[in-house]
mmCIF file of C-alpha atoms in Angstrom:
data_model
loop_
_atom_site.group_PDB
_atom_site.id
_atom_site.type_symbol
_atom_site.label_atom_id
_atom_site.label_comp_id
_atom_site.label_asym_id
_atom_site.label_seq_id
_atom_site.Cartn_x
_atom_site.Cartn_y
_atom_site.Cartn_z
ATOM 1 C CA MET P 505 -34.835 -54.921 -4.940
ATOM 2 C CA ARG P 506 -33.516 -52.751 -7.760
ATOM 3 C CA GLU P 507 -29.827 -51.850 -7.887
ATOM 4 C CA ALA P 508 -29.797 -48.877 -10.281
ATOM 5 C CA ARG P 509 -30.223 -45.538 -8.522
ATOM 6 C CA PHE P 510 -30.390 -42.047 -9.929
ATOM 7 C CA ARG P 511 -27.920 -40.806 -7.312
ATOM 8 C CA ASP P 512 -25.226 -43.237 -8.488
ATOM 9 C CA HIS P 513 -25.393 -42.839 -12.249
ATOM 10 C CA PHE P 514 -25.949 -39.194 -13.199
ATOM 11 C CA TRP P 515 -22.627 -37.462 -12.549
ATOM 12 C CA SER P 516 -19.960 -35.864 -14.715
ATOM 13 C CA THR P 517 -16.255 -35.296 -14.143
ATOM 14 C CA ASP P 518 -16.751 -31.723 -15.340
ATOM 15 C CA LEU P 519 -17.715 -29.680 -12.281
ATOM 16 C CA THR P 520 -19.744 -27.150 -14.250
ATOM 17 C CA SER P 521 -21.523 -29.778 -16.374
ATOM 18 C CA THR P 522 -25.223 -30.470 -15.788
ATOM 19 C CA VAL P 523 -25.418 -33.359 -18.230
ATOM 20 C CA GLY P 524 -26.540 -35.858 -15.566
ATOM 21 C CA TYR P 525 -29.113 -33.507 -14.075
ATOM 22 C CA ASP P 526 -30.358 -32.525 -17.540
ATOM 23 C CA SER P 527 -30.763 -36.179 -18.493
ATOM 24 C CA ILE P 528 -33.004 -36.782 -15.466
ATOM 25 C CA ILE P 529 -35.067 -33.647 -16.123
ATOM 26 C CA GLN P 530 -35.511 -34.622 -19.766
ATOM 27 C CA HIS P 531 -36.740 -38.056 -18.718
ATOM 28 C CA LEU P 532 -39.199 -36.539 -16.234
ATOM 29 C CA ASN P 533 -40.462 -34.137 -18.886
ATOM 30 C CA ASP P 534 -40.953 -37.064 -21.266
ATOM 31 C CA GLY P 535 -42.866 -38.925 -18.555
ATOM 32 C CA ARG P 536 -45.104 -35.914 -17.972
ATOM 33 C CA LYS P 537 -45.676 -35.683 -21.726
ATOM 34 C CA ASN P 538 -46.615 -39.363 -21.823
ATOM 35 C CA CYS P 539 -49.168 -38.814 -19.057
ATOM 36 C CA LYS P 540 -50.598 -35.890 -21.020
ATOM 37 C CA GLU P 541 -50.856 -38.049 -24.142
ATOM 38 C CA PHE P 542 -52.754 -40.736 -22.215
ATOM 39 C CA GLU P 543 -54.978 -38.050 -20.733
ATOM 40 C CA ASP P 544 -55.760 -36.742 -24.236
ATOM 41 C CA PHE P 545 -56.346 -40.313 -25.419
ATOM 42 C CA LEU P 546 -58.975 -40.789 -22.707
ATOM 43 C CA LYS P 547 -60.674 -37.529 -23.652
ATOM 44 C CA GLU P 548 -60.782 -38.501 -27.332
ATOM 45 C CA ARG P 549 -62.101 -41.952 -26.441
ATOM 46 C CA ALA P 550 -64.794 -40.309 -24.297
ATOM 47 C CA ILE P 551 -65.919 -38.202 -27.276
ATOM 48 C CA ILE P 552 -66.115 -41.318 -29.464
ATOM 49 C CA GLU P 553 -68.036 -43.305 -26.832
ATOM 50 C CA GLU P 554 -70.526 -40.484 -26.259
ATOM 51 C CA LYS P 555 -71.107 -39.971 -29.985
ATOM 52 C CA TYR P 556 -71.535 -43.706 -30.550
ATOM 53 C CA GLY P 557 -73.921 -43.988 -27.595
ATOM 54 C CA LYS P 558 -76.110 -41.161 -28.865
ATOM 55 C CA GLU P 559 -76.188 -42.648 -32.367
ATOM 56 C CA LEU P 560 -77.234 -46.035 -30.961
ATOM 57 C CA ILE P 561 -80.045 -44.390 -28.993
ATOM 58 C CA ASN P 562 -81.236 -42.491 -32.068
ATOM 59 C CA LEU P 563 -81.031 -45.695 -34.103
ATOM 60 C CA SER P 564 -83.117 -47.663 -31.621
ATOM 61 C CA LYS P 565 -85.774 -44.933 -31.380
ATOM 62 C CA LYS P 566 -86.054 -43.685 -34.950
ATOM 63 C CA LYS P 567 -85.109 -46.543 -37.275
ATOM 64 C CA PRO P 568 -87.857 -49.096 -38.005
ATOM 65 C CA CYS P 569 -86.844 -52.660 -37.312
ATOM 66 C CA GLY P 570 -89.520 -55.267 -37.990
ATOM 67 C CA GLN P 571 -92.336 -52.931 -36.979
ATOM 68 C CA THR P 572 -95.089 -55.104 -38.558
ATOM 69 C CA GLU P 573 -94.031 -58.321 -36.818
ATOM 70 C CA LEU P 574 -96.610 -60.053 -34.631
ATOM 71 C CA ASN P 575 -96.824 -61.813 -31.296
ATOM 72 C CA THR P 576 -93.666 -63.429 -29.808
ATOM 73 C CA LEU P 577 -91.195 -62.245 -32.467
ATOM 74 C CA LYS P 578 -92.529 -58.714 -32.049
ATOM 75 C CA ARG P 579 -91.865 -58.926 -28.293
ATOM 76 C CA SER P 580 -88.303 -60.114 -29.002
ATOM 77 C CA LEU P 581 -87.742 -57.202 -31.372
ATOM 78 C CA ASP P 582 -89.062 -54.785 -28.738
ATOM 79 C CA VAL P 583 -86.602 -56.231 -26.220
ATOM 80 C CA PHE P 584 -83.824 -55.989 -28.810
ATOM 81 C CA LYS P 585 -84.451 -52.299 -29.507
ATOM 82 C CA GLN P 586 -84.726 -51.520 -25.798
ATOM 83 C CA GLN P 587 -81.434 -53.238 -25.081
ATOM 84 C CA ILE P 588 -79.750 -51.368 -27.941
ATOM 85 C CA ASP P 589 -80.987 -48.186 -26.279
ATOM 86 C CA ASN P 590 -79.545 -49.431 -22.980
ATOM 87 C CA VAL P 591 -76.216 -50.204 -24.670
ATOM 88 C CA GLY P 592 -76.158 -46.642 -25.997
ATOM 89 C CA GLN P 593 -76.796 -45.324 -22.492
ATOM 90 C CA GLY P 594 -73.928 -47.517 -21.290
ATOM 91 C CA HIS P 595 -71.544 -45.934 -23.798
ATOM 92 C CA ILE P 596 -72.558 -42.459 -22.607
ATOM 93 C CA GLN P 597 -71.890 -43.503 -19.000
ATOM 94 C CA LEU P 598 -68.524 -44.951 -20.061
ATOM 95 C CA ALA P 599 -67.679 -41.614 -21.710
ATOM 96 C CA GLN P 600 -68.291 -39.844 -18.397
ATOM 97 C CA THR P 601 -66.113 -42.393 -16.575
ATOM 98 C CA LEU P 602 -63.290 -41.818 -19.076
ATOM 99 C CA ARG P 603 -63.493 -38.064 -18.531
ATOM 100 C CA GLU P 604 -63.182 -38.625 -14.795
ATOM 101 C CA GLU P 605 -60.124 -40.822 -15.404
ATOM 102 C CA ALA P 606 -58.575 -38.099 -17.566
ATOM 103 C CA LYS P 607 -59.216 -35.482 -14.870
ATOM 104 C CA LYS P 608 -57.483 -37.634 -12.249
ATOM 105 C CA MET P 609 -54.476 -38.063 -14.540
ATOM 106 C CA GLU P 610 -54.368 -34.313 -15.113
ATOM 107 C CA ASP P 611 -54.501 -33.604 -11.366
ATOM 108 C CA PHE P 612 -51.709 -36.097 -10.687
ATOM 109 C CA ARG P 613 -49.570 -34.653 -13.473
ATOM 110 C CA GLU P 614 -50.008 -31.071 -12.268
ATOM 111 C CA LYS P 615 -49.328 -32.055 -8.661
ATOM 112 C CA GLN P 616 -46.034 -33.662 -9.632
ATOM 113 C CA LYS P 617 -45.125 -30.639 -11.739
ATOM 114 C CA LEU P 618 -45.742 -28.281 -8.815
ATOM 115 C CA HIS P 619 -43.614 -30.309 -6.388
ATOM 116 C CA ARG P 620 -40.843 -30.766 -8.926
ATOM 117 C CA LYS P 621 -40.732 -27.054 -9.729
ATOM 118 C CA LYS P 622 -39.493 -26.257 -6.210
ATOM 119 C CA ILE P 623 -36.559 -28.635 -6.571
ATOM 120 C CA GLU P 624 -35.746 -27.386 -10.045
ATOM 121 C CA LEU P 625 -35.638 -23.749 -8.905
ATOM 122 C CA LEU P 626 -33.354 -24.683 -6.008
ATOM 123 C CA MET P 627 -31.010 -26.653 -8.261
ATOM 124 C CA GLU P 628 -30.911 -23.879 -10.856
ATOM 125 C CA ALA P 629 -29.805 -21.422 -8.168
ATOM 126 C CA ILE P 630 -27.153 -23.851 -6.894
ATOM 127 C CA HIS P 631 -25.876 -24.505 -10.411
ATOM 128 C CA LYS P 632 -25.656 -20.790 -11.094
ATOM 129 C CA ASN P 633 -23.787 -20.099 -7.841
ATOM 130 C CA ARG P 634 -21.437 -23.058 -8.376
ATOM 131 C CA ASN P 635 -20.588 -22.038 -11.932
ATOM 132 C CA LEU P 636 -20.065 -18.419 -10.914
ATOM 133 C CA GLN P 637 -17.711 -19.433 -8.120
ATOM 134 C CA TYR P 638 -15.901 -21.826 -10.426
ATOM 135 C CA LYS P 639 -15.403 -18.983 -12.903
ATOM 136 C CA LYS P 640 -14.046 -16.736 -10.122
ATOM 137 C CA THR P 641 -11.731 -19.510 -8.957
ATOM 138 C CA MET P 642 -10.371 -20.072 -12.443
ATOM 139 C CA GLU P 643 -9.769 -16.334 -12.790
ATOM 140 C CA ALA P 644 -7.985 -16.283 -9.415
ATOM 141 C CA LYS P 645 -5.906 -19.250 -10.564
ATOM 142 C CA ARG P 646 -5.017 -17.467 -13.794
ATOM 143 C CA LEU P 647 -3.890 -14.379 -11.870
ATOM 144 C CA TYR P 648 -1.997 -16.502 -9.380
ATOM 145 C CA GLU P 649 -0.140 -18.317 -12.145
ATOM 146 C CA GLN P 650 0.618 -15.003 -13.846
ATOM 147 C CA ARG P 651 2.027 -13.612 -10.592
ATOM 148 C CA CYS P 652 4.135 -16.734 -10.223
ATOM 149 C CA ARG P 653 5.590 -16.151 -13.680
ATOM 150 C CA ASP P 654 6.166 -12.472 -12.831
ATOM 151 C CA LYS P 655 7.988 -13.448 -9.652
ATOM 152 C CA ASP P 656 10.097 -16.023 -11.511
ATOM 153 C CA GLU P 657 11.040 -13.463 -14.146
ATOM 154 C CA ALA P 658 12.002 -10.964 -11.444
ATOM 155 C CA GLU P 659 14.222 -13.541 -9.737
ATOM 156 C CA GLN P 660 15.816 -14.464 -13.023
ATOM 157 C CA ALA P 661 16.461 -10.789 -13.758
ATOM 158 C CA VAL P 662 18.203 -10.395 -10.416
ATOM 159 C CA HIS P 663 20.422 -13.417 -11.010
ATOM 160 C CA ARG P 664 21.159 -12.489 -14.612
ATOM 161 C CA ASN P 665 22.189 -8.940 -13.822
ATOM 162 C CA ALA P 666 23.857 -9.500 -10.475
ATOM 163 C CA ASN P 667 27.360 -8.540 -11.805
ATOM 164 C CA LEU P 668 26.292 -6.471 -14.795
ATOM 165 C CA VAL P 669 24.351 -3.582 -13.330
ATOM 166 C CA THR P 670 25.033 -0.788 -10.920
ATOM 167 C CA GLN P 671 24.046 -0.822 -7.289
ATOM 168 C CA LYS P 672 21.087 1.419 -7.959
ATOM 169 C CA GLN P 673 19.853 -0.841 -10.739
ATOM 170 C CA GLN P 674 20.239 -3.870 -8.480
ATOM 171 C CA GLU P 675 18.135 -2.139 -5.847
ATOM 172 C CA LYS P 676 15.453 -1.578 -8.458
ATOM 173 C CA LEU P 677 15.567 -5.258 -9.430
ATOM 174 C CA PHE P 678 15.327 -6.353 -5.800
ATOM 175 C CA LEU P 679 12.468 -3.899 -5.228
ATOM 176 C CA LYS P 680 10.586 -5.306 -8.211
ATOM 177 C CA LEU P 681 11.235 -8.815 -6.957
ATOM 178 C CA ALA P 682 9.888 -7.909 -3.555
ATOM 179 C CA GLN P 683 6.815 -6.353 -5.132
ATOM 180 C CA THR P 684 6.136 -9.410 -7.269
ATOM 181 C CA LYS P 685 6.498 -11.635 -4.216
ATOM 182 C CA SER P 686 4.010 -9.495 -2.301
ATOM 183 C CA ILE P 687 1.564 -9.502 -5.204
ATOM 184 C CA LEU P 688 2.054 -13.244 -5.550
ATOM 185 C CA GLU P 689 1.274 -13.785 -1.877
ATOM 186 C CA ASP P 690 -1.953 -11.782 -2.277
ATOM 187 C CA SER P 691 -2.883 -13.724 -5.394
ATOM 188 C CA ASP P 692 -2.067 -16.975 -3.673
ATOM 189 C CA ARG P 693 -4.318 -16.130 -0.708
ATOM 190 C CA SER P 694 -7.096 -15.024 -3.031
ATOM 191 C CA TYR P 695 -6.739 -18.177 -5.075
ATOM 192 C CA GLN P 696 -6.782 -20.401 -1.986
ATOM 193 C CA GLN P 697 -9.828 -18.595 -0.616
ATOM 194 C CA SER P 698 -11.612 -19.066 -3.948
ATOM 195 C CA VAL P 699 -10.762 -22.756 -3.956
ATOM 196 C CA THR P 700 -12.010 -23.104 -0.366
ATOM 197 C CA THR P 701 -15.247 -21.287 -1.184
ATOM 198 C CA LEU P 702 -15.701 -23.361 -4.330
ATOM 199 C CA GLU P 703 -15.204 -26.558 -2.362
ATOM 200 C CA LYS P 704 -17.918 -25.560 0.108
ATOM 201 C CA ILE P 705 -20.243 -24.764 -2.781
ATOM 202 C CA ARG P 706 -19.307 -28.023 -4.496
ATOM 203 C CA GLU P 707 -20.088 -30.011 -1.351
ATOM 204 C CA GLU P 708 -23.432 -28.203 -0.980
ATOM 205 C CA TRP P 709 -24.248 -28.787 -4.651
ATOM 206 C CA GLN P 710 -23.291 -32.457 -4.356
ATOM 207 C CA LYS P 711 -25.582 -32.965 -1.360
ATOM 208 C CA GLU P 712 -28.456 -31.177 -3.104
ATOM 209 C CA HIS P 713 -27.817 -33.107 -6.307
ATOM 210 C CA ILE P 714 -28.125 -36.383 -4.385
ATOM 211 C CA LYS P 715 -31.329 -35.163 -2.711
ATOM 212 C CA ALA P 716 -32.727 -34.050 -6.060
ATOM 213 C CA CYS P 717 -31.857 -37.408 -7.638
ATOM 214 C CA GLU P 718 -33.613 -39.243 -4.803
ATOM 215 C CA PHE P 719 -36.646 -36.951 -5.052
ATOM 216 C CA PHE P 720 -36.843 -37.311 -8.838
ATOM 217 C CA GLU P 721 -36.446 -41.085 -8.583
ATOM 218 C CA THR P 722 -39.293 -41.244 -6.065
ATOM 219 C CA GLN P 723 -41.451 -39.108 -8.346
ATOM 220 C CA GLU P 724 -40.685 -41.306 -11.323
ATOM 221 C CA CYS P 725 -41.569 -44.441 -9.366
ATOM 222 C CA GLU P 726 -44.861 -42.821 -8.350
ATOM 223 C CA ARG P 727 -45.555 -41.748 -11.934
ATOM 224 C CA ILE P 728 -44.910 -45.191 -13.389
ATOM 225 C CA SER P 729 -47.032 -46.788 -10.688
ATOM 226 C CA TYR P 730 -49.877 -44.308 -11.170
ATOM 227 C CA PHE P 731 -49.715 -44.579 -14.969
ATOM 228 C CA ARG P 732 -49.738 -48.388 -14.814
ATOM 229 C CA ASN P 733 -52.679 -48.416 -12.390
ATOM 230 C CA ALA P 734 -54.572 -45.853 -14.483
ATOM 231 C CA LEU P 735 -54.132 -47.990 -17.584
ATOM 232 C CA TRP P 736 -55.163 -51.090 -15.633
ATOM 233 C CA LEU P 737 -58.266 -49.300 -14.337
ATOM 234 C CA HIS P 738 -59.072 -48.102 -17.844
ATOM 235 C CA VAL P 739 -59.104 -51.587 -19.356
ATOM 236 C CA ASN P 740 -61.103 -52.801 -16.347
ATOM 237 C CA HIS P 741 -63.768 -50.221 -17.201
ATOM 238 C CA LEU P 742 -63.744 -51.413 -20.804
ATOM 239 C CA SER P 743 -64.051 -55.045 -19.683
ATOM 240 C CA LEU P 744 -66.903 -54.165 -17.336
ATOM 241 C CA ASP P 745 -68.648 -52.353 -20.168
ATOM 242 C CA CYS P 746 -68.332 -55.486 -22.314
ATOM 243 C CA VAL P 747 -69.810 -57.612 -19.513
ATOM 244 C CA ARG P 748 -72.722 -55.225 -19.082
ATOM 245 C CA LYS P 749 -73.357 -55.170 -22.816
ATOM 246 C CA ASP P 750 -73.324 -58.964 -22.923
ATOM 247 C CA GLU P 751 -75.881 -59.012 -20.083
ATOM 248 C CA LYS P 752 -78.120 -56.762 -22.177
ATOM 249 C CA TYR P 753 -77.682 -58.981 -25.223
ATOM 250 C CA GLU P 754 -78.443 -61.992 -23.027
ATOM 251 C CA GLU P 755 -81.848 -60.434 -22.348
ATOM 252 C CA VAL P 756 -82.439 -60.456 -26.099
ATOM 253 C CA ARG P 757 -81.372 -64.100 -26.319
ATOM 254 C CA ARG P 758 -83.739 -65.037 -23.489
ATOM 255 C CA SER P 759 -86.559 -63.287 -25.311
ATOM 256 C CA LEU P 760 -85.709 -65.127 -28.531
ATOM 257 C CA GLU P 761 -85.820 -68.418 -26.650
ATOM 258 C CA MET P 762 -89.460 -67.592 -25.824
ATOM 259 C CA CYS P 763 -90.195 -66.875 -29.491
ATOM 260 C CA SER P 764 -92.498 -69.584 -30.954
ATOM 261 C CA ILE P 765 -92.899 -70.064 -34.670
ATOM 262 C CA GLU P 766 -96.112 -72.090 -34.149
ATOM 263 C CA LYS P 767 -97.658 -69.439 -31.905
ATOM 264 C CA ASP P 768 -96.810 -66.648 -34.341
ATOM 265 C CA ILE P 769 -98.348 -68.595 -37.255
ATOM 266 C CA ASP P 770 -101.492 -69.388 -35.239
ATOM 267 C CA PHE P 771 -101.736 -65.765 -34.108
ATOM 268 C CA PHE P 772 -101.539 -64.462 -37.675
ATOM 269 C CA VAL P 773 -104.104 -66.983 -38.947
ATOM 270 C CA ASN P 774 -106.614 -66.156 -36.214
ATOM 271 C CA LEU P 775 -106.067 -62.427 -36.663
ATOM 272 C CA ARG P 776 -106.210 -62.160 -40.435
ATOM 273 C CA LYS P 777 -108.084 -65.271 -41.716
ATOM 274 C CA THR P 778 -110.595 -64.720 -44.596
ATOM 275 C CA GLY P 779 -112.384 -68.083 -44.954
ATOM 276 C CA SER P 780 -111.872 -71.852 -45.165
ATOM 277 C CA SER P 781 -113.682 -72.713 -48.485
ATOM 278 C CA ALA P 782 -111.849 -72.492 -51.758
ATOM 279 C CA PRO P 783 -113.704 -71.602 -55.006
ATOM 280 C CA ALA P 784 -115.094 -74.522 -57.154
ATOM 281 C CA PRO P 785 -113.391 -75.426 -60.440
ATOM 282 C CA VAL P 786 -114.666 -73.650 -63.560
ATOM 283 C CA ALA P 787 -115.932 -76.416 -66.003
ATOM 284 C CA TYR P 788 -115.858 -76.318 -69.815
ATOM 285 C CA GLU P 789 -119.303 -75.807 -71.416
ATOM 286 C CA ASN P 790 -119.962 -76.559 -75.149
ATOM 287 C CA TYR P 791 -122.329 -73.976 -76.573
ATOM 288 C CA TYR P 792 -124.246 -76.297 -78.922
ATOM 289 C CA SER P 793 -124.570 -79.090 -76.459
ATOM 290 C CA THR P 794 -125.954 -76.620 -74.082
ATOM 291 C CA GLN P 795 -128.623 -75.480 -76.610
ATOM 292 C CA ARG P 796 -129.851 -79.039 -77.513
ATOM 293 C CA ASN P 797 -129.976 -80.237 -74.020
ATOM 294 C CA ALA P 798 -131.580 -77.120 -72.707
ATOM 295 C CA THR P 799 -134.549 -77.934 -70.503
ATOM 296 C CA PRO P 800 -136.862 -75.473 -68.849
ATOM 297 C CA VAL P 801 -135.706 -74.626 -65.525
ATOM 298 C CA ARG P 802 -138.298 -75.216 -62.926
ATOM 299 C CA SER P 803 -138.445 -73.734 -59.624
ATOM 300 C CA PRO P 804 -137.659 -76.347 -57.059
ATOM 301 C CA VAL P 805 -140.306 -74.826 -54.826
ATOM 302 C CA PRO P 806 -143.920 -74.979 -56.179
ATOM 303 C CA VAL P 807 -145.525 -71.570 -56.402
ATOM 304 C CA ALA P 808 -149.184 -71.335 -55.439
ATOM 305 C CA ILE P 809 -151.329 -69.906 -58.325
ATOM 306 C CA SER P 810 -154.555 -68.126 -57.516
ATOM 307 C CA ARG P 811 -157.475 -68.974 -59.811
ATOM 308 C CA ARG P 812 -160.499 -66.787 -60.706
ATOM 309 C CA GLY P 813 -164.096 -67.929 -61.214
ATOM 310 C CA PRO P 814 -165.826 -68.093 -64.690
ATOM 311 C CA LEU P 815 -166.072 -64.790 -66.536
ATOM 312 C CA PRO P 816 -169.577 -63.317 -67.086
ATOM 313 C CA THR P 817 -171.025 -63.477 -70.596
ATOM 314 C CA PRO P 818 -170.460 -60.106 -72.184
ATOM 315 C CA THR P 819 -173.376 -58.165 -73.570
ATOM 316 C CA SER P 820 -173.319 -55.628 -76.339
ATOM 317 C CA ALA P 821 -174.617 -52.176 -75.908
ATOM 318 C CA PRO P 822 -176.620 -50.560 -78.736
ATOM 319 C CA GLY P 823 -174.283 -49.564 -81.586
ATOM 320 C CA GLU P 824 -171.338 -51.729 -80.305
ATOM 321 C CA PRO P 825 -170.060 -54.920 -81.961
ATOM 322 C CA ASP P 826 -171.499 -58.220 -80.769
ATOM 323 C CA TYR P 827 -169.564 -60.577 -78.469
ATOM 324 C CA ALA P 828 -169.806 -64.338 -78.568
ATOM 325 C CA THR P 829 -168.127 -67.117 -76.706
ATOM 326 C CA VAL P 830 -166.665 -70.332 -78.121
ATOM 327 C CA ASP P 831 -165.272 -72.967 -75.804
ATOM 328 C CA GLY P 832 -164.743 -70.417 -73.123
ATOM 329 C CA TYR P 833 -163.061 -67.792 -75.449
ATOM 330 C CA SER P 834 -164.693 -64.465 -76.265
ATOM 331 C CA LEU P 835 -165.196 -63.482 -79.891
ATOM 332 C CA ILE P 836 -166.007 -60.096 -81.321
ATOM 333 C CA HIS P 837 -168.355 -59.917 -84.253
ATOM 334 C CA HIS P 838 -168.095 -56.987 -86.589
#
């Protein structure tokens, strides 16, 4: 249970002073300004989150990232890019949440301002009336004191001149004394009435000042509570966003756990293999050794040769050279 209360600690011995009231109002204005600053902070954070989210989405969709990978690692990269896209969407959703938080803070701030304005207008009127009456009372007091001095001077004049003036002059002095007494009585009544009226106004102002202090204290308690809860809710949203992002990254980790180096190697080999035989070594060949040891190359497969029968013995026509045969060869005789 707190002991400090607005109603007990914001007074002044000067009746016309508003230093205590002004101190409270200044504090409430500072609190409202602080709420506005937090509201603007949320709006700026929302802009940053939205921009970052959109850039993540564009990055995941437009920037190549291992696009020629194969098999299980390719699937992991696909999951990775999809989850980056999801993280970007999460930042955009967080931006919308922050804007809603800022709007709630704005509504609360304006609601408090509206309610407080009624009290402030009432207190301004009371302060104005109190100060005006105090001014009138001080003027009545000044006149009253002046009339008292006038009356004292008239009495002193009567006593001073009691044996020095004529009867007629004494009558004038007594008449002036009587007049000053009458004027003094009027001033005294006016002064007393002003003091009475001022006291009523003072009592009314004091009651309203206490009510205003209690109202402002209640408002300040509500503001601090709302501000604290709003800040608490804000960091809860940020924590939740971190948890959701970690869940998305966990999907990537699960996919990477399914990534198999052996399977990816086997997949690539089966997809892109070109043959299993390597080329034979190229041997050194000496040119001269090759010429001496050259042997006719025979066909490993015998080729069947067709044979003709014996040629007919040629005969010579009249006027042509004679043919003859020797050991199966034809000869031409000239």
